[in-house]
XYZ file of C-alpha atoms in Angstrom:
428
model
C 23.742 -4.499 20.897
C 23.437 -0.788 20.650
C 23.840 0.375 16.826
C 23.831 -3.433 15.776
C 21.204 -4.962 13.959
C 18.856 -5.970 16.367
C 17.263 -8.853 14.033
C 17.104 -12.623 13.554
C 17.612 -12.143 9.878
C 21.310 -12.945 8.830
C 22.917 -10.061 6.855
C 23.187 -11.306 2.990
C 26.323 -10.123 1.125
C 24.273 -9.224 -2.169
C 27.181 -9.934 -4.640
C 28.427 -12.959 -3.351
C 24.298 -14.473 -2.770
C 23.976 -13.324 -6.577
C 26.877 -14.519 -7.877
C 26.208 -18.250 -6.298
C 21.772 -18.178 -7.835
C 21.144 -21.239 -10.009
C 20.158 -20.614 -13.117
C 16.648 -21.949 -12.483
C 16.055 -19.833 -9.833
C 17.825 -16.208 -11.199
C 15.313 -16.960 -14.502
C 12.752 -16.794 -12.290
C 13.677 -13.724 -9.658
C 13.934 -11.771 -12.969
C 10.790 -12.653 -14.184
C 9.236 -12.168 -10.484
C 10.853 -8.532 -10.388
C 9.074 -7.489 -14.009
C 5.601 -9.039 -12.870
C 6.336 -7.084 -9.856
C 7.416 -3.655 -11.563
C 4.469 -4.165 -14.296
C 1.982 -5.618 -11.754
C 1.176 -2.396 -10.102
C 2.119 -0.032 -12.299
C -1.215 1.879 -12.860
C -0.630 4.995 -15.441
C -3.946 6.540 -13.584
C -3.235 6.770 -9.725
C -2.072 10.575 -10.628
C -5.136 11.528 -11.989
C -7.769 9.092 -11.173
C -9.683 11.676 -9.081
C -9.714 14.299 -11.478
C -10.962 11.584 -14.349
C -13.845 10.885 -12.100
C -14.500 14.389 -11.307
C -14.845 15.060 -15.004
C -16.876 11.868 -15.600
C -19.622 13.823 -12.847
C -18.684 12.392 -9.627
C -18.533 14.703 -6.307
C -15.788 14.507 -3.914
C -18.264 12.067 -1.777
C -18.666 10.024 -4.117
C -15.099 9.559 -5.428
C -13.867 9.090 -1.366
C -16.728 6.654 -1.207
C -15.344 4.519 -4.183
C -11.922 3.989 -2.026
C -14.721 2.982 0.422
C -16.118 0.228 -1.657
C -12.392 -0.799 -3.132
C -11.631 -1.970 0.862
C -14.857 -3.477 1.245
C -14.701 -5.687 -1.907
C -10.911 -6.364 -0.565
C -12.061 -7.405 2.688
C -14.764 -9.623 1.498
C -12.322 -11.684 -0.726
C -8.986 -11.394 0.575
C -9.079 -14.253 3.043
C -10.602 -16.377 0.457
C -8.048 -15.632 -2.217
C -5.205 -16.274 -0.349
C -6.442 -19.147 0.598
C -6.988 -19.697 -3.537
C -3.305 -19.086 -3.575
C -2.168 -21.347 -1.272
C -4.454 -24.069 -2.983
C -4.338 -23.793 -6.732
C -0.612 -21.680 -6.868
C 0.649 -18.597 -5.898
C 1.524 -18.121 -9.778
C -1.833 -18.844 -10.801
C -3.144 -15.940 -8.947
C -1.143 -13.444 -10.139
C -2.182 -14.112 -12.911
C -5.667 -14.223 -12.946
C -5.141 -10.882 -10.665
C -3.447 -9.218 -13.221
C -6.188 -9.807 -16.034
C -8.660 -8.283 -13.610
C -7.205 -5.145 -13.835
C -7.210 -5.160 -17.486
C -11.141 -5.861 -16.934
C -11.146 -3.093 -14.299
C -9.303 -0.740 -16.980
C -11.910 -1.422 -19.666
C -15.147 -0.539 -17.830
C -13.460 2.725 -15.559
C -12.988 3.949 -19.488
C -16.629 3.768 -20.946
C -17.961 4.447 -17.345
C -20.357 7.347 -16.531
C -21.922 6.959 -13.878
C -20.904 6.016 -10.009
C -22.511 2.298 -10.584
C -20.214 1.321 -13.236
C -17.483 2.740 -11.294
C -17.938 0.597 -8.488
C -17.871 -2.149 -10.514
C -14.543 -1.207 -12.225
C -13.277 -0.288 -8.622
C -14.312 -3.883 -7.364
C -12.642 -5.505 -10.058
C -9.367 -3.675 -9.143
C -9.440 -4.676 -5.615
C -9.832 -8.168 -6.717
C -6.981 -7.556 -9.033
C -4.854 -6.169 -5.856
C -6.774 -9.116 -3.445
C -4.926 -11.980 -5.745
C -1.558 -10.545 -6.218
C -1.402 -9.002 -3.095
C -0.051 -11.693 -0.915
C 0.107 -14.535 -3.283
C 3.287 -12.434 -4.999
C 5.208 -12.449 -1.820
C 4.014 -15.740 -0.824
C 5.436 -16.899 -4.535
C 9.140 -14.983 -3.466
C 9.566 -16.373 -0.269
C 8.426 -20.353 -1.146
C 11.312 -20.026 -4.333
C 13.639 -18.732 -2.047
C 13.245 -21.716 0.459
C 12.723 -23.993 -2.413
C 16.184 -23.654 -3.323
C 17.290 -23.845 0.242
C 17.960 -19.642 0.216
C 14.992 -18.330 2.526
C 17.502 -16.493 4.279
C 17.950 -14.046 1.454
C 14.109 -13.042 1.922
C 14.957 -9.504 3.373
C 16.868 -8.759 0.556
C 14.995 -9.966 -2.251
C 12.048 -8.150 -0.930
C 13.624 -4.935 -0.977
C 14.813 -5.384 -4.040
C 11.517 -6.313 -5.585
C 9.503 -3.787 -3.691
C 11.959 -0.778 -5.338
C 11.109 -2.947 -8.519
C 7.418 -2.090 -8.067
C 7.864 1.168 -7.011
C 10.282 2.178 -9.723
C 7.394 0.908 -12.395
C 4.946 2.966 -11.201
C 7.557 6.290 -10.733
C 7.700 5.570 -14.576
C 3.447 5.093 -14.963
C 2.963 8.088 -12.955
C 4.702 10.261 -15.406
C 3.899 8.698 -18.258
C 0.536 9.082 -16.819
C 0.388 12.751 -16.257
C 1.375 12.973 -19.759
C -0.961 11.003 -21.357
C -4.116 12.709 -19.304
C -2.398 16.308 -20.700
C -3.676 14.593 -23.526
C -6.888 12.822 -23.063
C -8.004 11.958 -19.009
C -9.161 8.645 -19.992
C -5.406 7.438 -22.099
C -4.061 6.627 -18.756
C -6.783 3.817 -18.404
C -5.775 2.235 -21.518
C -2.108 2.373 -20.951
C -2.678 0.658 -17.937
C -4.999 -2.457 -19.270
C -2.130 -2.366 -21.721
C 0.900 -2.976 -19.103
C -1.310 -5.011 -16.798
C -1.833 -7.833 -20.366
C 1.873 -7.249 -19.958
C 2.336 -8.704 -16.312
C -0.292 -11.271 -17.238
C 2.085 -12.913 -19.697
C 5.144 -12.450 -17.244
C 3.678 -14.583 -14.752
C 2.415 -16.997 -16.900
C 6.401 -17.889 -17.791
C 7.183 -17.975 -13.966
C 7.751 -21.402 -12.816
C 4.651 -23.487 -11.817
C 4.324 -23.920 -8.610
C 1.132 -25.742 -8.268
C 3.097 -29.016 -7.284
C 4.095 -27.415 -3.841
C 0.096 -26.633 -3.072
C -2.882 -28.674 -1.689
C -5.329 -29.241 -4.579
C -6.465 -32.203 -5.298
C -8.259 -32.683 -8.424
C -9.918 -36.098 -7.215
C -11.358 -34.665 -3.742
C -14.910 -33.795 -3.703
C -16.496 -30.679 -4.230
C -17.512 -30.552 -0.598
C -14.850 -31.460 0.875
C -12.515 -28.575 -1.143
C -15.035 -25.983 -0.038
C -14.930 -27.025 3.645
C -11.044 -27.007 3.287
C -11.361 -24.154 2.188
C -13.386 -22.476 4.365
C -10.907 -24.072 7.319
C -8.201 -22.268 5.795
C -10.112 -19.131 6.058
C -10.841 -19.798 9.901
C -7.560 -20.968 10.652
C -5.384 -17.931 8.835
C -7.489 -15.610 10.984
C -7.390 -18.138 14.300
C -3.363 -17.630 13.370
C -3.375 -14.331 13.363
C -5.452 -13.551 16.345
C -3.351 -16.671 18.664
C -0.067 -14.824 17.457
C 0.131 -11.485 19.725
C 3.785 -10.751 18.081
C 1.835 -11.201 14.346
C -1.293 -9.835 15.609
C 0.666 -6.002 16.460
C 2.401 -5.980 13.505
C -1.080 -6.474 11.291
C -2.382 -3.865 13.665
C 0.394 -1.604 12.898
C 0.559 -2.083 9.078
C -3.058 -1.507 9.057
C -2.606 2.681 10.252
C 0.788 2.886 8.349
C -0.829 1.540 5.018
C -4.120 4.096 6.083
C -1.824 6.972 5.555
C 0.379 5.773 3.238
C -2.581 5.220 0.597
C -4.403 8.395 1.814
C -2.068 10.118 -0.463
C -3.204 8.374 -3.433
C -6.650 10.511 -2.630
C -5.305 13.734 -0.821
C -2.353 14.862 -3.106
C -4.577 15.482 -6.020
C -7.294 18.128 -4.799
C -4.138 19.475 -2.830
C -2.015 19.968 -5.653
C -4.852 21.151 -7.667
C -5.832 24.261 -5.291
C -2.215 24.737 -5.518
C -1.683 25.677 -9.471
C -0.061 21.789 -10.463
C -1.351 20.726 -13.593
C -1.923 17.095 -14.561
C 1.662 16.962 -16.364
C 3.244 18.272 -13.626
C 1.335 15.697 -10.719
C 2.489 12.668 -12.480
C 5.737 14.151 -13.033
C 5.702 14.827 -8.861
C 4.480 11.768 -8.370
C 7.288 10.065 -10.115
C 9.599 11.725 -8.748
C 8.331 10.738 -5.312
C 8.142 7.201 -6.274
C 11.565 6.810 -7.573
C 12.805 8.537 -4.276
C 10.458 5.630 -2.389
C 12.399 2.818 -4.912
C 15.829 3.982 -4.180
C 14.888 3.370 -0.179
C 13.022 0.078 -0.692
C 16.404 -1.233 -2.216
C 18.219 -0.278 1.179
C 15.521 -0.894 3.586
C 17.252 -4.456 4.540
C 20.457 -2.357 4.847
C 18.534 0.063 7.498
C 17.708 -3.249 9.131
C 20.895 -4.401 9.887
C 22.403 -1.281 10.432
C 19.504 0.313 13.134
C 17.375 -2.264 13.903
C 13.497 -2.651 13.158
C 12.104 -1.267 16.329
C 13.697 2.164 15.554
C 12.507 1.848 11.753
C 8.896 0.921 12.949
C 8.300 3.812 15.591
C 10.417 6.588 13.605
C 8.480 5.481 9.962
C 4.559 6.393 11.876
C 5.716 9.108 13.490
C 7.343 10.565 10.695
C 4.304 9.935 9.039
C 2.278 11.853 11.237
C 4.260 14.507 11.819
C 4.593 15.019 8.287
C 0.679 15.397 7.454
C 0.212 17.789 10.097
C 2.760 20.113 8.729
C 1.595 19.412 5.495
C -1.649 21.021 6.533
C 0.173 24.672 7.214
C 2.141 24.815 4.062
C 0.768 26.060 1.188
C 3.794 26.199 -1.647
C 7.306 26.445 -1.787
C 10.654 24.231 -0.976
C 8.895 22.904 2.331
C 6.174 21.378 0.405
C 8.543 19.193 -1.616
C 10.738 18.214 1.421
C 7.239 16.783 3.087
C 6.485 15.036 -0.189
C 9.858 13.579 -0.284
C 9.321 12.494 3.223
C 6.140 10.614 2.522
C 7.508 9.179 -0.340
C 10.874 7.704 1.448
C 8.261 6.144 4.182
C 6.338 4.292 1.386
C 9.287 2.867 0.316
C 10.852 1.741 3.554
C 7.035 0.530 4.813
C 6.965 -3.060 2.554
C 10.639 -4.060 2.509
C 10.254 -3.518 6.639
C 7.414 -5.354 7.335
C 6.890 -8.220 5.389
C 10.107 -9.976 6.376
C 8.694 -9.531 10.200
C 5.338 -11.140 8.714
C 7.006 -13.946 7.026
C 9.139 -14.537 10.566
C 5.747 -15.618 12.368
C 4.251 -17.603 9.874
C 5.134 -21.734 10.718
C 3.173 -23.021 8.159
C 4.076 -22.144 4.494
C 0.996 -23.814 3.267
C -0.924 -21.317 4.714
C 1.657 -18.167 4.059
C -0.408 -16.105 1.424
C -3.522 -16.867 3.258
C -1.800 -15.431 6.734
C -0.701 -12.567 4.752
C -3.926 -11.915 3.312
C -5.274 -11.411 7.005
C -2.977 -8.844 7.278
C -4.090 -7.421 4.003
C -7.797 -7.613 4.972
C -7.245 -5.477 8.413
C -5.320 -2.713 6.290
C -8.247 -2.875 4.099
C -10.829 -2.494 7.141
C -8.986 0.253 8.222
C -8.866 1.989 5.302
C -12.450 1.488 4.400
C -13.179 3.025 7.686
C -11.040 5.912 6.728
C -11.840 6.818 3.299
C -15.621 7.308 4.038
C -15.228 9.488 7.081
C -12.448 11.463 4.991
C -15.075 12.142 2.251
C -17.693 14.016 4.666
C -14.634 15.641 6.777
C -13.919 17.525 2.980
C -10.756 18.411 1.799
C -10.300 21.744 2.975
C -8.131 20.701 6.488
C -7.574 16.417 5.177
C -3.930 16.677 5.969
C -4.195 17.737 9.222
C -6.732 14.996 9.802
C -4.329 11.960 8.369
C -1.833 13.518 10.781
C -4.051 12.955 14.059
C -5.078 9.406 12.507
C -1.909 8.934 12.522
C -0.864 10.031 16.358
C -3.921 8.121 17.681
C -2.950 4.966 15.809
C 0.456 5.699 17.440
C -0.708 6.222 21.036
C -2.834 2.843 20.045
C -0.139 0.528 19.444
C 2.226 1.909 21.830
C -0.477 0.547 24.536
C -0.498 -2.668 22.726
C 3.123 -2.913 22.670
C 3.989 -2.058 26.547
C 1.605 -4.892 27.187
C 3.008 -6.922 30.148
C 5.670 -9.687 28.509
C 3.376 -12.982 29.042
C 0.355 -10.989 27.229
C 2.369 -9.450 24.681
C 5.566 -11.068 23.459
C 8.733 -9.211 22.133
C 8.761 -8.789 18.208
C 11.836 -11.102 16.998
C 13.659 -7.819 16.340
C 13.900 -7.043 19.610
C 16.951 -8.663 21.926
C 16.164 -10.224 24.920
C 15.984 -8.174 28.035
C 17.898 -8.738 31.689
């Protein structure tokens, strides 16, 4: 099979599968790609650690507040898939979205680094009930109407949805902060009522979930907290599922290090706040433009090539980062990054959704996988803060080797201890 697509996943001829989508369903695969472009599209990820700079906050401090976003995440992801899975996957979205509007509001008035945290914990509950539930929501529609083989494609098509929308909050970010630092914050609470109302015309899909309004209040909570066990026992039982949380967890590490490390980099470097979200844009609509073709890659190379080449591009590309200081080199790295962001969700999740039998449990499972990205993040951010950010780069680069070295262990694991991904054709 050498040059063939090494998958399980059936290639989807794109115009033919959207010529042939029920009304029903296209109404709502438009409205899913909106909440998805509006969901995440947060006007102040370009400048968020210069606002909090100017609000008094030291570079600790500011590190430490990506600390407490994972550590919020990891307390309630688990439990909000599970919230997902129970009350509807639309539901969630929804409520998720209207936490970032509350996150939004206090970030704005905030001045000191309590009232941060408590606008940062609101946004990782924000990210903790989308996150999961909105790809949960995708693939249950799809298989609804009988079409779960289209997953691959749908998802890479909605991930370049939510990149493109925040390419476009990114600059309009950087704009808006040329004008006031704290504008972006209200912009965003502004697109995030937005995505609020777009899920809330999504179709219901509380009839395909276990919650019954006449079961006791005990009972739901120890069904609930069985859910919880069992996503995790899942997870853990699953070696195939349990390296490919392992590996999203370092790839998502670096790939949301940048949200931290490419402002104070820029900044020692002359860029302005008009000219980061413009950069930032542009590296975002570079990552949406990949996401739509990731389930192309797929089929054409294979996902074992995609998963090794995406980390160590990754890691090579931080540690060169770390020697360049300006010119056309600089932007080629960027550019770099930015195409591995986009390839990173339309790769994985299809894998994810592969190993998960049960869909009643899907956006719990998949907020397991959230959780350990989280963990390893939280981890990260911390020890980034007290490293300083005079050589960071060149630390996210040897993160990313060791993680590397890591799962390349894992993976040559002896067959009966560690099975073959489904990507991967059988041997002898």
């Amino acid at each position: 099979m050498s040059g063939a697509r090494a998958g399980s996943e059936p290639a989807v001829d794109e115009a033919v599968a959207d010529a042939a989508v029920p009304g029903a369903l296209q109404r709502d695969l438009r409205l899913f790609y909106l909440f998805r472009l509006l969901a995440t599209s947060y006007l102040y990820v370009p400048i968020f650690m210069l606002f909090q700079e100017s609000r008094g906050l030291s570079f600790f401090q500011r590190l430490a507040l990506g600390g407490v976003y994972s550590a919020v995440i990891i307390l309630v992801e688990v439990p909000t898939g599970v919230f997902a899975d129970r009350l509807g996957r639309r539901r969630s979205m929804m409520v998720g979205a209207a936490a970032m509007v509350a996150s939004c509001a206090i970030a704005f008035w905030a001045r000191s680094f309590t009232w941060f945290v408590l606008a940062e914990s609101l946004a990782a509950m924000s990210m903790a009930l989308c996150s999961g539930a909105d790809s949960a929501y995708l693939f249950d529609l799809l298989a609804h109407h009988g079409r779960a083989q289209e997953y691959g494609h749908r998802e890479s098509s909605a991930s370049a949805m939510h990149l493109l929308g925040s390419a476009i909050a990114f600059a309009g970010g950087g704009l808006a902060a040329a004008i006031d630092l704290s504008l972006p914050y209200v912009l965003t609470a502004i697109v995030a009522a937005c995505a609020v109302v777009v899920a809330a015309m999504l179709g219901d899909d509380r009839a395909r979930h276990r919650n019954d309004p006449r079961t006791p209040v005990v009972a739901k909570l120890q069904g609930w907290w069985s859910d919880v066990v069992g996503a995790v026992v899942h997870v853990k039982s699953n070696r195939r599922l349990a390296w490919l949380v392992g590996y999203s967890a370092v790839v998502f590490t670096l790939l949301r290090a940048t949200i931290y490390v490419y402002q104070p980099y820029l900044d020692e470097r002359g860029f302005g706040t008009v000219e980061i979200g413009l950069l930032f844009s542009g590296m975002y609509i570079a990552a949406s433009g990949i996401a739509f073709r990731t389930h192309r890659l797929r089929t054409r190379y294979g996902d074992e090539p995609l998963l090794w080449g995406l980390l160590a591009v990754l890691a090579g590309s931080f540690l060169l980062l770390g020697r360049v200081s300006t010119g056309p080199w600089l932007a080629v790295l960027l550019a770099v990054q930015a195409l591995a962001s986009g390839i990173f969700s339309p790769l994985t999740k299809p894998l994810l959704h592969e190993q998960i039998a049960d869909s009643g449990s899907r956006a719990a499972v998949l907020s397991v996988e959230s959780m350990a990205r989280r963990v390893a993040l939280g981890v990260f951010a911390p020890l980034a803060g007290l490293y300083g950010q005079a050589q960071i780069m060149v630390l996210c680069g040897v993160v990313g080797l060791f993680g590397m070295a890591i799962l390349a262990v894992a993976r040559l694991a002896p067959r009966e201890a560690m099975p073959l991904l489904p990507s991967e054709p059988p041997k002898g």
